[in-house]
PDB file of C-alpha atoms and ligand atoms in Angstrom:
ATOM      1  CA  UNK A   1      81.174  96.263 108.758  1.00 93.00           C
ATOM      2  CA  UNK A   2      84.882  97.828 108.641  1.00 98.00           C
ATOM      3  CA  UNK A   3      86.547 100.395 110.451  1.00 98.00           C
ATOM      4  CA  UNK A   4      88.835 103.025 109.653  1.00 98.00           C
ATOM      5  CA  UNK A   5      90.739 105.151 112.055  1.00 99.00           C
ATOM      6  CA  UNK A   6      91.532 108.038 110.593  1.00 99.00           C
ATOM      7  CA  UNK A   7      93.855 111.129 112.515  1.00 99.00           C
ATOM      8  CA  UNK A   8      93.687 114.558 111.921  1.00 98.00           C
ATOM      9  CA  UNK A   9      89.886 114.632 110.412  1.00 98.00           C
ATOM     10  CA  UNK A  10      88.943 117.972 111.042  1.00 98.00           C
ATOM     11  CA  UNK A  11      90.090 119.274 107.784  1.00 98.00           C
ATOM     12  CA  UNK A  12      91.817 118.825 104.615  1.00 98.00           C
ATOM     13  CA  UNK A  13      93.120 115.406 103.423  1.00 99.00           C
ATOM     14  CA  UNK A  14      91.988 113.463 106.719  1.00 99.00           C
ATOM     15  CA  UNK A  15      88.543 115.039 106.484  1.00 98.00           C
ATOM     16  CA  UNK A  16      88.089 113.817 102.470  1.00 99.00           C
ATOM     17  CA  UNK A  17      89.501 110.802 103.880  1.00 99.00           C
ATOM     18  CA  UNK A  18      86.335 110.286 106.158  1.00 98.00           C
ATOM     19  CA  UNK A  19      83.871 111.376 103.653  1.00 98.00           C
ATOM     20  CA  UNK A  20      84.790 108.736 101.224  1.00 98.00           C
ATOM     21  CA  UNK A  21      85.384 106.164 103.640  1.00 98.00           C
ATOM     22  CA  UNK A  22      82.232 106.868 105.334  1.00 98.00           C
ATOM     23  CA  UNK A  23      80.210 106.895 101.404  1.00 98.00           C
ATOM     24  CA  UNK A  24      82.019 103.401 101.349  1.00 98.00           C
ATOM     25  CA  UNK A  25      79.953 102.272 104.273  1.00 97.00           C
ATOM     26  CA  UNK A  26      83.131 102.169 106.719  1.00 98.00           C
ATOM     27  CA  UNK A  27      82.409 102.919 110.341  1.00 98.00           C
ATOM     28  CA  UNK A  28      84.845 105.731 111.503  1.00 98.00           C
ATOM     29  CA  UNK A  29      87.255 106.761 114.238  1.00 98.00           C
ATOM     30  CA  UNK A  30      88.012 110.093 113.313  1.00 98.00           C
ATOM     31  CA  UNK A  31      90.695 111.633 116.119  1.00 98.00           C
ATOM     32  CA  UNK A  32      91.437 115.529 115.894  1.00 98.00           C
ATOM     33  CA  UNK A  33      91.975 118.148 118.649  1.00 98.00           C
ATOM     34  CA  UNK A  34      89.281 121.127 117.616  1.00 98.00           C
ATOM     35  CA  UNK A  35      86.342 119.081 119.451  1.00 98.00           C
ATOM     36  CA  UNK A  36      83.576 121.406 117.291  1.00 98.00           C
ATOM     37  CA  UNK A  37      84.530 120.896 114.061  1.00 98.00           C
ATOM     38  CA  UNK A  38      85.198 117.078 114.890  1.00 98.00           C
ATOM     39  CA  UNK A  39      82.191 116.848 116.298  1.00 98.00           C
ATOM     40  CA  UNK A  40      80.417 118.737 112.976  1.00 98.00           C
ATOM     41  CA  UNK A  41      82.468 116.380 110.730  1.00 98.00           C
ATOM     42  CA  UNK A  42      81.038 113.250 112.434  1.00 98.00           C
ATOM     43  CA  UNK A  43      77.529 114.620 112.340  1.00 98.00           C
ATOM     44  CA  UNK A  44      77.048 115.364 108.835  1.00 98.00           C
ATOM     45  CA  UNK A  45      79.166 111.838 108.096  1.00 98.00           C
ATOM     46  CA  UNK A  46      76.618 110.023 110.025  1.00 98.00           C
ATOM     47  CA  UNK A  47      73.324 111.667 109.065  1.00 97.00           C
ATOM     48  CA  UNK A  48      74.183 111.147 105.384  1.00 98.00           C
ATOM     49  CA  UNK A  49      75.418 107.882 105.477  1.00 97.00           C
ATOM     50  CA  UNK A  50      73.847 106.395 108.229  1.00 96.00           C
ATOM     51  CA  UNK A  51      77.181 104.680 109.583  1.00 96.00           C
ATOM     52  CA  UNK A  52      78.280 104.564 113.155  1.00 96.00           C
ATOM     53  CA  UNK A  53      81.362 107.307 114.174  1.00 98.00           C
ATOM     54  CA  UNK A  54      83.110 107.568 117.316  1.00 98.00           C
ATOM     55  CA  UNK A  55      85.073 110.884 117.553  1.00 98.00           C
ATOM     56  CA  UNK A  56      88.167 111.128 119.632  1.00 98.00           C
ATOM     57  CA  UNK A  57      89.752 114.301 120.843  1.00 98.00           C
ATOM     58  CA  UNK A  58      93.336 114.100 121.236  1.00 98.00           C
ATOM     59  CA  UNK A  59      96.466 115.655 120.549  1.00 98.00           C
ATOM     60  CA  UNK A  60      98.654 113.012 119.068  1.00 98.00           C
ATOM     61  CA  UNK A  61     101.628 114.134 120.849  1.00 98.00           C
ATOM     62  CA  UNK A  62     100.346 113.687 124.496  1.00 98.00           C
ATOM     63  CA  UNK A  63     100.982 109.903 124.879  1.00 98.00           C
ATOM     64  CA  UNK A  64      99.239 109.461 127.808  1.00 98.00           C
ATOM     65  CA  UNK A  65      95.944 111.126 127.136  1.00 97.00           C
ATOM     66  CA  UNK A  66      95.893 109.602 123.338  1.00 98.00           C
ATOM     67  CA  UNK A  67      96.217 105.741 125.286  1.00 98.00           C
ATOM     68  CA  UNK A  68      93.708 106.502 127.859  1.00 98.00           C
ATOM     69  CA  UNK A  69      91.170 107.894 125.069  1.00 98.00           C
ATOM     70  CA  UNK A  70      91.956 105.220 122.899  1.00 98.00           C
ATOM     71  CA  UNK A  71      91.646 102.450 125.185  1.00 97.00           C
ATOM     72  CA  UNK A  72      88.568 103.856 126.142  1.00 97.00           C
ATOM     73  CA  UNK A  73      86.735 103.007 122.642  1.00 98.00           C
ATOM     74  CA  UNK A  74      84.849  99.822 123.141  1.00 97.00           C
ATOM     75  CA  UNK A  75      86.371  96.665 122.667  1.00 96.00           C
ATOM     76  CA  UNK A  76      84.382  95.832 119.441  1.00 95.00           C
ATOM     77  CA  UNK A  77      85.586  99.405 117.799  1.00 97.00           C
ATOM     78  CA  UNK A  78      89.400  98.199 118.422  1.00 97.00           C
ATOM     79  CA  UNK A  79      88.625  95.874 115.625  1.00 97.00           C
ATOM     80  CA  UNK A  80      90.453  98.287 113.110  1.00 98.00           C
ATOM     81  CA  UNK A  81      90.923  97.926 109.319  1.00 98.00           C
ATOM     82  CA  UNK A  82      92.430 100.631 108.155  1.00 99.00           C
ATOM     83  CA  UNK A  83      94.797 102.999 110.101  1.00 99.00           C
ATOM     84  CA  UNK A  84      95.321 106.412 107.673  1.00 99.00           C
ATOM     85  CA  UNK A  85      98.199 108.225 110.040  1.00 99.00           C
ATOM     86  CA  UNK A  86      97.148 111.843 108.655  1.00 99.00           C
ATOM     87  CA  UNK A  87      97.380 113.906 111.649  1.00 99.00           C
ATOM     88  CA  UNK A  88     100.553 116.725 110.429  1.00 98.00           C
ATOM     89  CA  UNK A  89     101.784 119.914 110.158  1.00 98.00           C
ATOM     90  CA  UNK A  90     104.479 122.438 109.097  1.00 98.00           C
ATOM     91  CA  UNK A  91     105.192 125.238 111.120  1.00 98.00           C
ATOM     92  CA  UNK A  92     107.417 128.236 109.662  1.00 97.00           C
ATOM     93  CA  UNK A  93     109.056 127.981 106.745  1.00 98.00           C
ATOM     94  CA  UNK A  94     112.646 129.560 107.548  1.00 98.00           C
ATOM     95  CA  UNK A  95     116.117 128.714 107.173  1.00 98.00           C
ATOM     96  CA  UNK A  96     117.445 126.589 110.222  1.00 98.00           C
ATOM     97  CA  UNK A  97     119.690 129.561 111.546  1.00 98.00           C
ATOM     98  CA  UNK A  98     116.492 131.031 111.763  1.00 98.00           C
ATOM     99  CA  UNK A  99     114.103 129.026 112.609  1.00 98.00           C
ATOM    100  CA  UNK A 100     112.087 128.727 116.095  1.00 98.00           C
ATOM    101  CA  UNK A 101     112.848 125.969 118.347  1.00 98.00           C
ATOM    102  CA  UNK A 102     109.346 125.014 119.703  1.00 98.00           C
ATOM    103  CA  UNK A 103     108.264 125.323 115.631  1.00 98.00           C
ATOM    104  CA  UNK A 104     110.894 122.443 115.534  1.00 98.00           C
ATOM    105  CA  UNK A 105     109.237 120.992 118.754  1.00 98.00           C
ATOM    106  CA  UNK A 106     105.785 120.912 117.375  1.00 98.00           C
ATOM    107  CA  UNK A 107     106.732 118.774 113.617  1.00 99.00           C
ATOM    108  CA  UNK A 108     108.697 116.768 115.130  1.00 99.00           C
ATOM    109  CA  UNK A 109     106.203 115.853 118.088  1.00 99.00           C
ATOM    110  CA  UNK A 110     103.204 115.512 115.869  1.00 99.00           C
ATOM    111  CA  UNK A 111     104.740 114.274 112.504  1.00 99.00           C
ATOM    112  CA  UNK A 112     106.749 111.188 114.075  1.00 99.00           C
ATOM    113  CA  UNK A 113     106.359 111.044 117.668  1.00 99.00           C
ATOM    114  CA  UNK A 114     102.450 111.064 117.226  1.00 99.00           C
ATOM    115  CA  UNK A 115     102.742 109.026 114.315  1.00 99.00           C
ATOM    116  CA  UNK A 116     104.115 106.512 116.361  1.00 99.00           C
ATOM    117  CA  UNK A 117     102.479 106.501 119.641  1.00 98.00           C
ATOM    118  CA  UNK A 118      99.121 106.241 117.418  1.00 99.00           C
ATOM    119  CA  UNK A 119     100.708 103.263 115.329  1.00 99.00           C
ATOM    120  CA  UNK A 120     102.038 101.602 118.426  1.00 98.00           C
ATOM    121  CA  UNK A 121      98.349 101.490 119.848  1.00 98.00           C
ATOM    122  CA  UNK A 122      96.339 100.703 116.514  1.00 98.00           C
ATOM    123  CA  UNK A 123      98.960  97.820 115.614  1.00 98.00           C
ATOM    124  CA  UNK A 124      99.050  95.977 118.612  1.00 98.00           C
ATOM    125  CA  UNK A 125      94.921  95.964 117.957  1.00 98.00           C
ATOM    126  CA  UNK A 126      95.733  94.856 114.400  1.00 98.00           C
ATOM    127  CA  UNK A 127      97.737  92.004 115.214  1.00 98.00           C
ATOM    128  CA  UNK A 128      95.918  90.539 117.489  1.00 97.00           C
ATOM    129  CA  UNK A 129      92.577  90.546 115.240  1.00 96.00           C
ATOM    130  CA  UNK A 130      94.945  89.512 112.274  1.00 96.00           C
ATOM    131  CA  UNK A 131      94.041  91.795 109.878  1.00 96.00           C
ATOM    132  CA  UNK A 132      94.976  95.723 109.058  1.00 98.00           C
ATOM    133  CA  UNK A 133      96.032  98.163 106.898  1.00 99.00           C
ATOM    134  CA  UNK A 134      98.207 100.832 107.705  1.00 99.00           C
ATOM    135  CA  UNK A 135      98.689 103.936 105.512  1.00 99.00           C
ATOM    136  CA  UNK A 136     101.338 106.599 106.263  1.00 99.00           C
ATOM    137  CA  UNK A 137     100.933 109.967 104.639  1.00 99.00           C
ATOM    138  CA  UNK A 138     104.513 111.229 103.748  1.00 98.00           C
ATOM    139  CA  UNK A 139     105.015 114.254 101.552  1.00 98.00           C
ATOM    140  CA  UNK A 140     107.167 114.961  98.442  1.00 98.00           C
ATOM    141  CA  UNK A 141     108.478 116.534 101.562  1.00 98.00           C
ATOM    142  CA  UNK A 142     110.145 112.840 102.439  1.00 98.00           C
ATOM    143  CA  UNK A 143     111.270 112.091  99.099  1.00 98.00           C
ATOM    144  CA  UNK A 144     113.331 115.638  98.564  1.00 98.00           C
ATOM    145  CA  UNK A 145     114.486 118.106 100.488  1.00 98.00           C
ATOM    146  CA  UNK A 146     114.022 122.066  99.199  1.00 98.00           C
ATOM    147  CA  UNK A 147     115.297 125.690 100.686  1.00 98.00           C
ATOM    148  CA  UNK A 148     113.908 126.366 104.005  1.00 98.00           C
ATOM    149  CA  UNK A 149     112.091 123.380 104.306  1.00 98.00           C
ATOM    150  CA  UNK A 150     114.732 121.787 106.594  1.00 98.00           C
ATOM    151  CA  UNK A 151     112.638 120.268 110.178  1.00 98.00           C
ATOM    152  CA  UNK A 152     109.490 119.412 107.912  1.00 98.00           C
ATOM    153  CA  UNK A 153     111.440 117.580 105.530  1.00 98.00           C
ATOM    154  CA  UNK A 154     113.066 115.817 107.954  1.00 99.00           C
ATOM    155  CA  UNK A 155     110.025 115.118 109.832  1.00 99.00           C
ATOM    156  CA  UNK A 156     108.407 113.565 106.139  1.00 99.00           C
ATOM    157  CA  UNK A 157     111.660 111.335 105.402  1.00 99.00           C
ATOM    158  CA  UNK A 158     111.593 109.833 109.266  1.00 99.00           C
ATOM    159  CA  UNK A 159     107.717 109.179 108.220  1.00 99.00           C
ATOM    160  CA  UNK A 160     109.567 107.728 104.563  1.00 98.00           C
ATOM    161  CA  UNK A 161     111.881 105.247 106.791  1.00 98.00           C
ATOM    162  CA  UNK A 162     108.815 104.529 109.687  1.00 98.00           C
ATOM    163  CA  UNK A 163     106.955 103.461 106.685  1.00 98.00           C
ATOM    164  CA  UNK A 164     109.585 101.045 105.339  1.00 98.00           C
ATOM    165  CA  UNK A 165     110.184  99.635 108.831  1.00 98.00           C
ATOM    166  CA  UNK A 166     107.034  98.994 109.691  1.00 98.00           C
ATOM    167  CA  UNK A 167     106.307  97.153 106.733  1.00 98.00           C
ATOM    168  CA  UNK A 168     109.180  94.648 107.911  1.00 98.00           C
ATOM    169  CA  UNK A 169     108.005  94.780 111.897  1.00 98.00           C
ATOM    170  CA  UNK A 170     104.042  94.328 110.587  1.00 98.00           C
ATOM    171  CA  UNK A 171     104.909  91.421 107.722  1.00 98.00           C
ATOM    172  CA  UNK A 172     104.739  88.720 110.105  1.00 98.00           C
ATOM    173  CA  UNK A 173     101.264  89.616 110.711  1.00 98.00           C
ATOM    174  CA  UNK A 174      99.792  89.823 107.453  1.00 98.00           C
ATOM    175  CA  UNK A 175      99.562  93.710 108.181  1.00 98.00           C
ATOM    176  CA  UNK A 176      99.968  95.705 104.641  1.00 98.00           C
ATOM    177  CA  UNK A 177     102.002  99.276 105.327  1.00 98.00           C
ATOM    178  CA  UNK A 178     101.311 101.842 102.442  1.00 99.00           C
ATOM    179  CA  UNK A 179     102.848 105.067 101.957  1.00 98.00           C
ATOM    180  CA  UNK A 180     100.581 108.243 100.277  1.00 99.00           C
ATOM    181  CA  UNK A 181     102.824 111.261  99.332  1.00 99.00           C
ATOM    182  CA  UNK A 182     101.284 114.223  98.114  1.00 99.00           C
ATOM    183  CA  UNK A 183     102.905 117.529  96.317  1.00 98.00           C
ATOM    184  CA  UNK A 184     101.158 120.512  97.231  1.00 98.00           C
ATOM    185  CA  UNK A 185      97.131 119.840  98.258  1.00 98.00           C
ATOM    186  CA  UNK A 186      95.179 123.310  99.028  1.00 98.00           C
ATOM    187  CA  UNK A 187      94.296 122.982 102.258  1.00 98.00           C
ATOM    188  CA  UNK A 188      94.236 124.296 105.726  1.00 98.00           C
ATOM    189  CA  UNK A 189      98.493 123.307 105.415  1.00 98.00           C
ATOM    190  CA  UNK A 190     100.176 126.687 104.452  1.00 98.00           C
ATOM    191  CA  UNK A 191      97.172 128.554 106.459  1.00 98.00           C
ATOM    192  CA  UNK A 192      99.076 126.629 109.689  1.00 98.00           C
ATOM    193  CA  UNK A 193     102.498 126.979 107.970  1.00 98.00           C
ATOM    194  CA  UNK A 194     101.945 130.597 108.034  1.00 98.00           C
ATOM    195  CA  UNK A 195     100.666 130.621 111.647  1.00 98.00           C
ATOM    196  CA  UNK A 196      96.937 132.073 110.039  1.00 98.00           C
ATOM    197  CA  UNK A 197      98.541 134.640 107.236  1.00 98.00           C
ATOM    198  CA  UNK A 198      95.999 133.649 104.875  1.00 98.00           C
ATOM    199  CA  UNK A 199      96.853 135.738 101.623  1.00 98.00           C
ATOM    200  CA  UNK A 200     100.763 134.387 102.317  1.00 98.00           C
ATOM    201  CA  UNK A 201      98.875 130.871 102.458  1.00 98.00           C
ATOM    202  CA  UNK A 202      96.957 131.863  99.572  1.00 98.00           C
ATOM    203  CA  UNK A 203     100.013 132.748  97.520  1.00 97.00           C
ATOM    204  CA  UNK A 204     101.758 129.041  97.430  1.00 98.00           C
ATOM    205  CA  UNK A 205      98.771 127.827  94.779  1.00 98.00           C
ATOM    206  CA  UNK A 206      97.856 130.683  92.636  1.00 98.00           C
ATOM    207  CA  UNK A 207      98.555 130.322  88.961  1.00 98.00           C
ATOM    208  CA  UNK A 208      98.459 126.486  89.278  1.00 98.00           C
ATOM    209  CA  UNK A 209      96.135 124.303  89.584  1.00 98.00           C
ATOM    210  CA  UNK A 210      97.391 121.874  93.158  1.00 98.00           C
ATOM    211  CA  UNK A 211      95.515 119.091  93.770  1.00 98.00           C
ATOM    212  CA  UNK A 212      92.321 118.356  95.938  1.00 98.00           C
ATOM    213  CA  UNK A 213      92.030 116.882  99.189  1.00 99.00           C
ATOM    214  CA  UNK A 214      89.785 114.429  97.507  1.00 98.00           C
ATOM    215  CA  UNK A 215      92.492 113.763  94.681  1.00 99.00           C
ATOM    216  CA  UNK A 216      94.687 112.129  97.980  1.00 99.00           C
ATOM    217  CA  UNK A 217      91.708 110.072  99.507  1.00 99.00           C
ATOM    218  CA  UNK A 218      90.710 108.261  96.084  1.00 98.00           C
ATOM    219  CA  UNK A 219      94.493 107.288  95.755  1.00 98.00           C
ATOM    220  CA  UNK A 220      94.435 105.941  99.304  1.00 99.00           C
ATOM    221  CA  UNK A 221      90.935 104.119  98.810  1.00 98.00           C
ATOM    222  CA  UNK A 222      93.112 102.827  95.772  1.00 98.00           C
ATOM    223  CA  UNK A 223      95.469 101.355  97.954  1.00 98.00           C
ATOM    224  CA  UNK A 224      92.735 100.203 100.674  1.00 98.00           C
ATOM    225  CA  UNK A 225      90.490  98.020  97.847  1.00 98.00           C
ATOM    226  CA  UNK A 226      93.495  96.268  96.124  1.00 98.00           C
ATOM    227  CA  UNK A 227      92.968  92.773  96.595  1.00 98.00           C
ATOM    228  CA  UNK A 228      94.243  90.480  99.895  1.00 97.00           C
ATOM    229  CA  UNK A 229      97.443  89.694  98.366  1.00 98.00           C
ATOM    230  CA  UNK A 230      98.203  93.143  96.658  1.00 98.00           C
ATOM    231  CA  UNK A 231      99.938  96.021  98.672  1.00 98.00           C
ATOM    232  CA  UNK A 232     100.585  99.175  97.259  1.00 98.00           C
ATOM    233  CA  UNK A 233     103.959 100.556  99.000  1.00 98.00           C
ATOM    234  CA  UNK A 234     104.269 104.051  97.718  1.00 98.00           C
ATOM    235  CA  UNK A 235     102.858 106.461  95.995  1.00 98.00           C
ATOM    236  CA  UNK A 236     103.979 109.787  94.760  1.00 98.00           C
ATOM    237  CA  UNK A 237     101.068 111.710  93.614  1.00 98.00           C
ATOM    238  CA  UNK A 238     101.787 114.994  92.494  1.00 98.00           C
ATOM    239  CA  UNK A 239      99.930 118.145  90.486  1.00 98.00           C
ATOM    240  CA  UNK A 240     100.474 118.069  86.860  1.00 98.00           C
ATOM    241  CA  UNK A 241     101.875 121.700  86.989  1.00 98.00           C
ATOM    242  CA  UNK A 242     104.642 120.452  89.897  1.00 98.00           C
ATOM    243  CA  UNK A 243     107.480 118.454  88.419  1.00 98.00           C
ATOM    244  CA  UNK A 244     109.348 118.262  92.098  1.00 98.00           C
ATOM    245  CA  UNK A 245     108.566 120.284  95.609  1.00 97.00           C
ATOM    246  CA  UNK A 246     109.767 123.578  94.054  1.00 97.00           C
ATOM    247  CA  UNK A 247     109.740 123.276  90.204  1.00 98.00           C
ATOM    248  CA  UNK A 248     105.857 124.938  89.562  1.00 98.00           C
ATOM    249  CA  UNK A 249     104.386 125.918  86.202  1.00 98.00           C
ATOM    250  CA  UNK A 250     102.906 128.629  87.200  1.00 98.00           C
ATOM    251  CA  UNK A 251     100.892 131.185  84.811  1.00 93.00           C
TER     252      UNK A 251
HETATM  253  P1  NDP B   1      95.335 120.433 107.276  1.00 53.44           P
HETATM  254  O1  NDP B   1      96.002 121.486 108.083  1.00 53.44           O
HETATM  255  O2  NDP B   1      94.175 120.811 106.437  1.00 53.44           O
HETATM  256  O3  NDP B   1      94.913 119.213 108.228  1.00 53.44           O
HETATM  257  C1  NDP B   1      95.756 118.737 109.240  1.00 53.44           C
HETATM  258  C2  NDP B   1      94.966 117.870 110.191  1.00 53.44           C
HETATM  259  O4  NDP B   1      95.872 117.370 111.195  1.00 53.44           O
HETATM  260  C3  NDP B   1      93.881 118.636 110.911  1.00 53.44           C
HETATM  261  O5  NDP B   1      92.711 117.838 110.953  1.00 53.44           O
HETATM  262  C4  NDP B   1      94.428 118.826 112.326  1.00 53.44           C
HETATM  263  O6  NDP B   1      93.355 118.771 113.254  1.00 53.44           O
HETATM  264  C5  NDP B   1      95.299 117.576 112.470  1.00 53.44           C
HETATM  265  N1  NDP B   1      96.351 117.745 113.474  1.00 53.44           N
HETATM  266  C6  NDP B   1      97.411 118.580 113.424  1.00 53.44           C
HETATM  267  N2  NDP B   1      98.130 118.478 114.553  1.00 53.44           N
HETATM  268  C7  NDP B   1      97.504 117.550 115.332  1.00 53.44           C
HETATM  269  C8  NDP B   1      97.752 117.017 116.611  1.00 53.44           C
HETATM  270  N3  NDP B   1      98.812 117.411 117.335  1.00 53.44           N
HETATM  271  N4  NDP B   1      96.920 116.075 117.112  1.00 53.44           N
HETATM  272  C9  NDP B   1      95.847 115.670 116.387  1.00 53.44           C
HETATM  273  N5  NDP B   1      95.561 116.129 115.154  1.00 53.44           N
HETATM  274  C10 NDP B   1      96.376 117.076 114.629  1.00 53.44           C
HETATM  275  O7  NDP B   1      96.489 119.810 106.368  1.00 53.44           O
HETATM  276  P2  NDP B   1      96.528 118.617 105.300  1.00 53.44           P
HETATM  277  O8  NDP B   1      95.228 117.933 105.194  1.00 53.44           O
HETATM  278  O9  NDP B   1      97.160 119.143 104.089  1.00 53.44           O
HETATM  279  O10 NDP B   1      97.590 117.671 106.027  1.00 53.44           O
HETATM  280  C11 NDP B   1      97.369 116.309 106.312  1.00 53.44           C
HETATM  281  C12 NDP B   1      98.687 115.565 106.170  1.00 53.44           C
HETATM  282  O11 NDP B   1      99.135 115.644 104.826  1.00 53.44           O
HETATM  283  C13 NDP B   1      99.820 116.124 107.032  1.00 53.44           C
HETATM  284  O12 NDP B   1     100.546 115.026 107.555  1.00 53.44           O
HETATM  285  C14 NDP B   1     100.681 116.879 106.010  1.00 53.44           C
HETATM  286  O13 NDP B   1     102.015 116.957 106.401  1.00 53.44           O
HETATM  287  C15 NDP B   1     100.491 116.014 104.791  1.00 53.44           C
HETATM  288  N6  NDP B   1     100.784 116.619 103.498  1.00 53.44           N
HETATM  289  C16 NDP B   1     100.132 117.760 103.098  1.00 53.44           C
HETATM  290  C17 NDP B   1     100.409 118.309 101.860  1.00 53.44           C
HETATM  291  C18 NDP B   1      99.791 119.578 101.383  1.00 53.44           C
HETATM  292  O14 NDP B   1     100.305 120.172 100.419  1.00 53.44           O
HETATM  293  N7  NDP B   1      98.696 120.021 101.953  1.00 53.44           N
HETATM  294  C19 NDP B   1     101.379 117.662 100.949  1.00 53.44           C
HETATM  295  C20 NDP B   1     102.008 116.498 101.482  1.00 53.44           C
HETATM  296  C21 NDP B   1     101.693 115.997 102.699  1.00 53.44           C
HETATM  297  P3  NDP B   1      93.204 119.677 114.576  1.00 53.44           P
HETATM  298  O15 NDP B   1      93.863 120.989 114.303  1.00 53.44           O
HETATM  299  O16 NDP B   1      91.732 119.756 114.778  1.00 53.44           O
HETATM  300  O17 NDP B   1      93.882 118.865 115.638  1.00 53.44           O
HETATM  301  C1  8X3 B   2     103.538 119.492 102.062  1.00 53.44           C
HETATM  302  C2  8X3 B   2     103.857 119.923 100.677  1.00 53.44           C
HETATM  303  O1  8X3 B   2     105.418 121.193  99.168  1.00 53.44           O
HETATM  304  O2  8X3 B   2     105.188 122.032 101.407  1.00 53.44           O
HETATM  305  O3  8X3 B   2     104.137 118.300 102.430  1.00 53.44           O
HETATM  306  O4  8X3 B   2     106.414 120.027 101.004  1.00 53.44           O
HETATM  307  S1  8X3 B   2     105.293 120.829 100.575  1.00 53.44           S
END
């Protein structure tokens, strides 16, 4: 049986993530910090697929607690496949002479500090069981930069570059690396953007159709199931009505 490890499950992409990993008949790691709706994730998972799921509560950006409940997971569940480094967020959406330090703090702590201290732990697992895939989820966010979007964007390109470096760090070991950027998903992202204005949140995908959650998890299970000698290093995957992060056809 395989394993995927998959950070920020809770909700939006990393959640569709674990359903269709878990309908492929993957065991799960599924790490998140809201222990409930982990918790309800891995339950539902589990009773309808009848697949083993550990669930991991941890903050990606506290080292040492994300080691010691890592380490923790029994030595036949460090035997991981596939990595999906999910776990992100945007925080205000202001120019820089405005914007809030800890706001700054908080992308740049979970969107490549986290990112790393996960990847750091996972490959080390990965390399010495020979095997592993690691996919990075960027943004449109790392491939441009737009008004406002300053730290985020800059958080998103540092995951662009992570991903191209760890490809060369990880090719000695027969490890593929595989970068996912999405354009604008609906999910719980503008809802934390906006610090819980939902009809702000609301705003960023009416009169457009954005894509699903689920849209981003079948392009990463088509980088996952591409045969042994086939990596996929990057994909854009964007909404038909978005031609680049702020060019929308909107009705
Ligand atoms: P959601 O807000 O719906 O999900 C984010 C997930 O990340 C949640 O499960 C949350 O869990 C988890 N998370 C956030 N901070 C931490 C942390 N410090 N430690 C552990 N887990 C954390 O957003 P999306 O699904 O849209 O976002 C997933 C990824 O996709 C992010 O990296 C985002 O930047 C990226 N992305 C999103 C796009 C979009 O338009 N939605 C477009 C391009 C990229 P919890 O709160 O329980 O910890
Ligand atoms: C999230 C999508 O458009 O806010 O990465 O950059 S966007």
């Amino acid at each position: 049986m395989k394993t995927a490890l998959i950070t920020g499950a809770t909700s939006g992409i990393g959640k569709a993530c674990a359903h269709l990993f878990a309908q492929q008949g993957y065991q799960l790691v599924l790490v998140a910090r809201r222990e409930e709706k982990l918790k309800e994730v891995a339950k539902h998972l589990a009773d309808k697929y009848a697949i083993e799921i550990k669930t991991l509560i941890a903050d990606v950006r506290d080292n040492t607690v994300l080691k010691e409940v890592f380490e923790s997971l029994p030595e036949e569940w460090k035997q991981i496949d596939v990595l999906i480094n999910n776990a992100g967020l945007s925080q205000g959406l202001e120019p820089v002479q405005n914007g809030d330090p800890n706001d700054w703090d908080t992308m740049i702590d979970t969107n490549v500090k986290g990112l790393l201290y996960v990847t750091k732990i996972v490959s080390n697992w990965m390399i010495a069981a020979k095997k592993g895939h690691i996919i990075n989820i960027g943004s449109i966010a790392g491939k441009e930069v737009y008004p406002n979007g300053n730290v985020y964007c800059a958080t998103k390109h540092a995951v662009d570059a992570l991903n191209k470096g760890m490809r060369f760090d990880l090719l000695p070991h027969g490890i593929k690396v595989t970068a996912i950027n999405p354009g604008m998903v609906e999910t719980e992202f503008s809802v934390v953007r906006f610090k819980g204005d939902e009809d702000k949140a609301k705003k960023v995908y009416e009169g457009f159709e954005p894509l699903l959650a689920q849209d981003i998890a079948d392009a990463i299970w088509f980088a996952v199931s591409r045969p042994a000698h086939v990596n996929i290093n990057d994909m854009l995957i964007m909404p038909t009505a978005q031609a680049s992060a702020t060019v929308v056809n909107r009705n």
